[in-house]
């Protein structure tokens, strides 16, 4: 049975959405069963409408990409989380979803699963690494196994050399990731699957032994 990967993200104007699709495609090409999920929009409608790119992306994905649920988190053998940077931290929309998972954390249903993260910011030094490190603090508490990119493939160098996770300096107005960065995101998806395949059988054996 293929491992199950959940790619969960928040995107306002679309660059993180594009990265999430690439991570999904990479995981899918490695043989995983993949769910692509967006988190719910928390901003008031007038805020979304004030930015044409934000409004357009919200309209294009609202009915096309399902909203992430706790059932998705429980279902998956591995996680990829994507977010724009917000002052060096994840967007509130993604953090709200993560904060809602305390019941699964308490039951140990998030532990021992591989997790990776990807980001976008307006500027190259706009908090990309800090945002991934901030997310990692959550994963330490979950007991997850963090899977960074590292310098494990030449595509990481070509895409900007961020060993923490795929990152895209989108600029302002926001632009979409180029093909090199998308290939890095696909590689990140494939790499996540490899660790999910290694960890999932061991986790199942541990569950049986505990029972």
Short mmCIF file of C-alpha atoms in Angstrom, two decimals:
data_model
loop_
_atom_site.label_atom_id
_atom_site.label_comp_id
_atom_site.label_asym_id
_atom_site.label_seq_id
_atom_site.Cartn_x
_atom_site.Cartn_y
_atom_site.Cartn_z
CA UNK A 1 0.00 0.00 0.00
CA UNK A 2 1.44 3.43 -0.89
CA UNK A 3 2.31 5.84 1.88
CA UNK A 4 -0.08 8.75 2.38
CA UNK A 5 1.18 12.32 2.20
CA UNK A 6 -0.70 15.45 3.22
CA UNK A 7 0.40 18.75 1.65
CA UNK A 8 -1.21 21.57 3.62
CA UNK A 9 -0.65 25.24 2.91
CA UNK A 10 -1.85 28.81 3.10
CA UNK A 11 -1.39 31.15 0.15
CA UNK A 12 -2.72 34.65 -0.32
CA UNK A 13 -1.63 35.54 -3.85
CA UNK A 14 -0.64 32.13 -5.19
CA UNK A 15 3.12 31.60 -4.91
CA UNK A 16 2.89 29.17 -1.98
CA UNK A 17 -0.02 27.44 -3.72
CA UNK A 18 2.23 26.85 -6.74
CA UNK A 19 4.97 25.43 -4.48
CA UNK A 20 2.41 23.17 -2.79
CA UNK A 21 1.31 21.79 -6.16
CA UNK A 22 4.94 21.03 -7.00
CA UNK A 23 5.51 19.23 -3.66
CA UNK A 24 2.33 17.25 -4.34
CA UNK A 25 3.53 16.34 -7.83
CA UNK A 26 6.89 15.20 -6.50
CA UNK A 27 5.29 13.02 -3.84
CA UNK A 28 2.84 11.61 -6.38
CA UNK A 29 5.66 10.77 -8.80
CA UNK A 30 7.37 8.83 -5.99
CA UNK A 31 4.31 6.59 -5.65
CA UNK A 32 2.55 8.18 -2.69
CA UNK A 33 -1.16 8.79 -2.27
CA UNK A 34 -1.35 12.57 -1.83
CA UNK A 35 -3.94 14.99 -0.52
CA UNK A 36 -3.49 18.68 -1.33
CA UNK A 37 -5.31 20.87 1.17
CA UNK A 38 -5.51 24.60 1.85
CA UNK A 39 -6.29 26.00 5.28
CA UNK A 40 -9.30 28.23 5.79
CA UNK A 41 -9.02 31.95 5.07
CA UNK A 42 -9.36 34.01 8.26
CA UNK A 43 -8.99 37.50 6.81
CA UNK A 44 -12.22 39.52 6.46
CA UNK A 45 -13.65 39.73 2.92
CA UNK A 46 -12.88 43.43 2.68
CA UNK A 47 -9.17 42.74 3.34
CA UNK A 48 -9.08 40.08 0.62
CA UNK A 49 -10.92 42.35 -1.81
CA UNK A 50 -8.47 45.20 -1.20
CA UNK A 51 -5.71 43.27 -3.04
CA UNK A 52 -6.72 42.18 -6.57
CA UNK A 53 -4.15 39.35 -6.65
CA UNK A 54 -5.35 38.05 -3.28
CA UNK A 55 -9.00 38.23 -4.35
CA UNK A 56 -8.28 36.47 -7.63
CA UNK A 57 -6.33 33.63 -6.04
CA UNK A 58 -8.98 33.16 -3.36
CA UNK A 59 -11.69 32.99 -6.02
CA UNK A 60 -9.72 30.52 -8.14
CA UNK A 61 -9.04 28.06 -5.30
CA UNK A 62 -12.02 28.45 -2.95
CA UNK A 63 -14.10 25.74 -4.64
CA UNK A 64 -11.25 23.76 -6.19
CA UNK A 65 -8.95 22.94 -3.26
CA UNK A 66 -10.55 21.30 -0.20
CA UNK A 67 -9.99 22.83 3.24
CA UNK A 68 -7.68 20.83 5.53
CA UNK A 69 -9.26 18.90 8.37
CA UNK A 70 -8.04 16.99 11.40
CA UNK A 71 -9.08 13.80 9.60
CA UNK A 72 -6.49 14.62 6.94
CA UNK A 73 -3.79 14.92 9.61
CA UNK A 74 -4.75 11.58 11.15
CA UNK A 75 -4.88 9.92 7.71
CA UNK A 76 -1.41 10.89 6.56
CA UNK A 77 1.90 9.09 7.05
CA UNK A 78 3.86 12.28 6.33
CA UNK A 79 3.29 16.03 6.17
CA UNK A 80 4.42 18.98 4.08
CA UNK A 81 3.40 22.44 5.28
CA UNK A 82 3.67 25.62 3.22
CA UNK A 83 3.22 29.24 4.23
CA UNK A 84 4.15 32.78 3.35
CA UNK A 85 6.35 34.48 5.91
CA UNK A 86 4.71 36.85 8.37
CA UNK A 87 7.47 38.74 10.19
CA UNK A 88 9.59 35.59 10.28
CA UNK A 89 6.71 33.35 11.39
CA UNK A 90 3.97 31.31 9.69
CA UNK A 91 0.77 32.96 8.51
CA UNK A 92 -1.99 33.07 11.12
CA UNK A 93 -4.23 30.98 8.89
CA UNK A 94 -1.83 28.02 8.93
CA UNK A 95 -1.03 28.46 12.61
CA UNK A 96 -4.73 28.40 13.49
CA UNK A 97 -5.09 25.03 11.78
CA UNK A 98 -2.02 23.67 13.53
CA UNK A 99 -3.31 24.96 16.87
CA UNK A 100 -6.56 23.04 16.33
CA UNK A 101 -4.70 19.70 16.30
CA UNK A 102 -4.10 19.44 20.05
CA UNK A 103 -6.47 16.46 20.40
CA UNK A 104 -4.47 14.43 17.87
CA UNK A 105 -1.22 15.49 19.52
CA UNK A 106 -2.55 14.42 22.92
CA UNK A 107 -3.45 11.00 21.53
CA UNK A 108 0.01 10.58 19.98
CA UNK A 109 -1.39 10.43 16.44
CA UNK A 110 1.08 13.00 15.07
CA UNK A 111 4.23 11.42 16.48
CA UNK A 112 6.93 9.60 14.52
CA UNK A 113 5.76 10.96 11.16
CA UNK A 114 8.12 12.81 8.81
CA UNK A 115 7.38 16.47 8.17
CA UNK A 116 8.88 19.11 5.91
CA UNK A 117 8.14 22.78 5.21
CA UNK A 118 8.36 25.29 2.36
CA UNK A 119 7.88 29.06 2.26
CA UNK A 120 7.68 32.22 0.21
CA UNK A 121 8.38 35.84 1.13
CA UNK A 122 8.62 39.11 -0.76
CA UNK A 123 12.38 39.34 -0.25
CA UNK A 124 15.12 36.73 -0.14
CA UNK A 125 15.95 37.73 3.44
CA UNK A 126 12.33 38.30 4.45
CA UNK A 127 12.27 35.62 7.14
CA UNK A 128 12.21 32.45 5.06
CA UNK A 129 14.52 30.39 7.26
CA UNK A 130 13.07 31.85 10.47
CA UNK A 131 9.58 30.85 9.35
CA UNK A 132 10.61 27.24 8.77
CA UNK A 133 12.43 27.17 12.11
CA UNK A 134 9.29 28.55 13.77
CA UNK A 135 7.23 25.74 12.28
CA UNK A 136 9.83 23.23 13.44
CA UNK A 137 9.12 24.25 17.03
CA UNK A 138 5.64 22.80 16.55
CA UNK A 139 6.99 19.59 15.10
CA UNK A 140 9.33 19.06 18.04
CA UNK A 141 6.26 19.10 20.29
CA UNK A 142 4.41 16.72 18.01
CA UNK A 143 7.31 14.26 18.11
CA UNK A 144 7.60 14.39 14.32
CA UNK A 145 10.75 13.58 12.35
CA UNK A 146 11.82 16.78 10.60
CA UNK A 147 12.99 16.27 7.01
CA UNK A 148 14.95 19.27 5.70
CA UNK A 149 16.23 19.58 2.17
CA UNK A 150 19.83 19.73 3.32
CA UNK A 151 22.37 19.98 0.55
CA UNK A 152 21.34 16.59 -0.74
CA UNK A 153 20.85 17.41 -4.43
CA UNK A 154 22.23 19.94 -6.90
CA UNK A 155 18.73 21.36 -7.38
CA UNK A 156 18.90 22.81 -3.87
CA UNK A 157 21.88 24.94 -4.88
CA UNK A 158 20.26 25.92 -8.16
CA UNK A 159 17.08 27.00 -6.36
CA UNK A 160 18.88 29.38 -4.00
CA UNK A 161 20.66 27.07 -1.59
CA UNK A 162 18.20 27.00 1.33
CA UNK A 163 18.80 23.70 3.20
CA UNK A 164 15.78 24.25 5.47
CA UNK A 165 13.17 23.89 2.71
CA UNK A 166 12.18 25.20 -0.70
CA UNK A 167 11.77 28.97 -0.61
CA UNK A 168 10.78 31.59 -3.15
CA UNK A 169 11.48 35.34 -2.98
CA UNK A 170 8.29 36.42 -4.75
CA UNK A 171 8.93 40.15 -4.86
CA UNK A 172 6.28 42.84 -4.75
CA UNK A 173 3.95 42.59 -6.56
CA UNK A 174 4.15 38.84 -6.02
CA UNK A 175 5.47 36.59 -8.78
CA UNK A 176 5.18 32.86 -9.28
CA UNK A 177 8.10 30.46 -8.58
CA UNK A 178 10.37 29.75 -11.52
CA UNK A 179 10.89 26.25 -12.89
CA UNK A 180 14.11 25.62 -10.93
CA UNK A 181 12.40 26.37 -7.63
CA UNK A 182 9.41 24.23 -8.62
CA UNK A 183 11.76 21.34 -9.38
CA UNK A 184 13.30 21.80 -5.94
CA UNK A 185 9.82 21.57 -4.43
CA UNK A 186 9.14 18.39 -6.41
CA UNK A 187 12.40 16.98 -5.08
CA UNK A 188 11.29 17.91 -1.55
CA UNK A 189 8.06 15.96 -2.09
CA UNK A 190 9.97 12.92 -3.31
CA UNK A 191 12.37 13.13 -0.38
CA UNK A 192 9.46 13.27 2.09
CA UNK A 193 7.99 10.10 0.58
CA UNK A 194 11.27 8.25 1.03
CA UNK A 195 11.26 8.96 4.76
CA UNK A 196 7.57 8.16 5.08
CA UNK A 197 8.24 4.77 3.50
CA UNK A 198 11.02 4.11 6.01
CA UNK A 199 9.12 5.28 9.08
CA UNK A 200 5.60 4.01 8.42
CA UNK A 201 6.34 0.27 8.89
CA UNK A 202 8.29 0.94 12.09
CA UNK A 203 5.42 3.06 13.43
CA UNK A 204 2.92 0.30 12.62
CA UNK A 205 5.06 -2.29 14.39
CA UNK A 206 5.32 -0.04 17.44
CA UNK A 207 1.54 0.34 17.54
CA UNK A 208 1.01 -3.42 17.36
CA UNK A 209 3.57 -4.03 20.10
CA UNK A 210 1.92 -1.46 22.36
CA UNK A 211 -1.45 -3.12 21.87
#
